XYZ file of C-alpha atoms in Angstrom:
152
model
C -41.704 8.555 104.800
C -43.600 5.646 106.356
C -46.621 5.578 108.604
C -50.051 7.108 108.753
C -50.429 10.869 109.115
C -53.219 12.146 111.327
C -55.418 14.794 109.787
C -57.870 16.572 112.076
C -61.105 17.586 110.386
C -63.167 20.283 112.079
C -66.886 19.648 111.634
C -69.748 21.916 112.643
C -72.954 19.868 112.354
C -75.399 22.754 112.784
C -73.673 24.807 110.109
C -73.453 21.788 107.792
C -77.165 20.961 108.038
C -78.086 24.439 106.816
C -76.007 24.184 103.621
C -77.478 23.498 100.187
C -76.592 20.233 98.474
C -73.999 21.965 96.262
C -72.530 23.774 99.280
C -72.251 20.426 101.106
C -70.338 19.067 98.125
C -67.976 22.035 98.219
C -67.591 21.641 101.994
C -66.494 17.985 101.712
C -64.322 18.628 98.681
C -62.412 21.357 100.521
C -61.857 19.093 103.541
C -60.653 16.237 101.330
C -58.396 18.485 99.242
C -56.882 20.068 102.362
C -56.072 16.605 103.731
C -54.645 15.474 100.372
C -52.539 18.632 100.110
C -51.206 18.127 103.629
C -50.255 14.489 103.056
C -49.108 15.186 99.504
C -46.653 17.838 100.648
C -45.285 15.462 103.302
C -44.780 12.684 100.762
C -43.894 14.861 97.744
C -46.918 13.934 95.643
C -47.770 15.650 92.372
C -50.951 17.422 93.504
C -51.983 18.632 90.041
C -54.146 15.537 89.408
C -56.103 16.078 92.639
C -56.719 19.721 91.739
C -58.029 18.647 88.319
C -60.360 16.105 89.919
C -61.659 18.793 92.273
C -62.402 21.076 89.314
C -64.222 18.276 87.494
C -66.379 17.663 90.569
C -67.240 21.361 90.733
C -68.070 21.474 87.009
C -70.493 18.567 87.452
C -72.016 20.324 90.475
C -71.057 17.300 92.633
C -73.439 15.073 90.660
C -72.448 11.696 89.286
C -74.234 9.275 86.964
C -72.900 5.762 86.577
C -73.971 2.290 85.516
C -73.955 -0.650 87.886
C -72.515 -3.703 86.122
C -72.882 -4.314 82.383
C -75.964 -3.945 80.229
C -78.019 -7.141 79.839
C -79.291 -7.890 76.328
C -82.860 -9.024 75.675
C -83.387 -12.489 74.126
C -83.593 -11.050 70.590
C -80.798 -8.546 71.211
C -83.020 -5.601 70.160
C -82.929 -4.095 73.632
C -80.616 -3.949 76.594
C -81.209 -2.970 80.196
C -79.086 -1.817 83.079
C -79.132 -0.272 86.516
C -78.312 3.428 86.416
C -77.328 5.366 89.551
C -77.616 9.143 89.692
C -76.268 10.670 92.864
C -75.268 13.901 94.480
C -74.090 14.645 98.002
C -77.443 13.882 99.616
C -79.525 11.631 97.348
C -78.974 8.547 95.204
C -81.607 7.611 92.633
C -81.500 4.089 91.274
C -83.141 3.472 87.918
C -83.866 0.577 85.620
C -82.845 1.883 82.200
C -83.955 0.194 78.972
C -82.160 1.002 75.730
C -83.176 0.258 72.168
C -79.892 0.394 70.318
C -78.130 3.333 71.949
C -81.290 5.340 72.634
C -83.040 5.307 75.991
C -86.489 3.789 75.594
C -87.580 3.767 79.230
C -86.270 4.775 82.648
C -88.002 3.520 85.787
C -87.134 4.857 89.244
C -86.520 1.848 91.494
C -85.443 3.640 94.654
C -84.482 7.065 95.954
C -82.290 6.851 99.024
C -79.389 8.425 100.905
C -76.251 8.948 98.842
C -74.176 6.461 100.782
C -72.950 3.199 99.323
C -73.828 1.501 102.613
C -77.460 2.481 102.059
C -78.021 2.318 98.313
C -75.928 -0.788 97.529
C -78.675 -3.096 98.802
C -80.913 -1.754 96.010
C -78.470 -2.569 93.205
C -79.876 -5.681 91.653
C -79.699 -8.307 88.984
C -81.618 -7.974 85.722
C -83.141 -10.924 83.891
C -85.201 -10.668 80.717
C -88.432 -12.696 80.766
C -88.931 -12.103 77.037
C -88.159 -9.237 74.638
C -90.937 -7.085 76.139
C -90.546 -7.655 79.879
C -87.856 -8.092 82.475
C -87.389 -8.532 86.188
C -85.049 -6.958 88.702
C -84.134 -8.636 91.972
C -81.996 -7.186 94.737
C -80.945 -7.883 98.316
C -83.266 -5.255 99.827
C -86.361 -6.565 98.094
C -87.446 -10.188 98.228
C -90.058 -9.855 95.508
C -88.931 -9.153 91.980
C -89.844 -6.021 90.087
C -91.353 -7.045 86.767
C -91.726 -4.414 84.096
C -93.376 -4.512 80.691
C -91.506 -2.339 78.233
C -94.310 -1.876 75.752
C -94.081 -1.334 72.033
């Protein structure tokens, strides 16, 4: 079968606004799964994978934690730093995370914003070590650089 199926999604804004964050996650997951099931039946997809993904999202309570780009090693290699994003249906928190070996040494909240890539992506920045004890983060949304001392 070729083409693009049309899937109508009913949306009640007033009802949606009154839902908890977890209930909003369930709301969107059900809409997405219904659309996938509809299209999947038309095109004979194996829907088991989508059901498993839905269960994993529920188990994590619609919360995701992921790293933006690779870790950046300090000049001596004793530490590494990265941008960590923690998001749920409504909020994305962007952190500067410093690791000593594999253990987290410091986590600094850079920005808390809406959980939409269009909004939070401008806060995902580039890390540069100044020396083994301090680093700077620059991003599109902020002209000045964030400089942080790690401390001993």
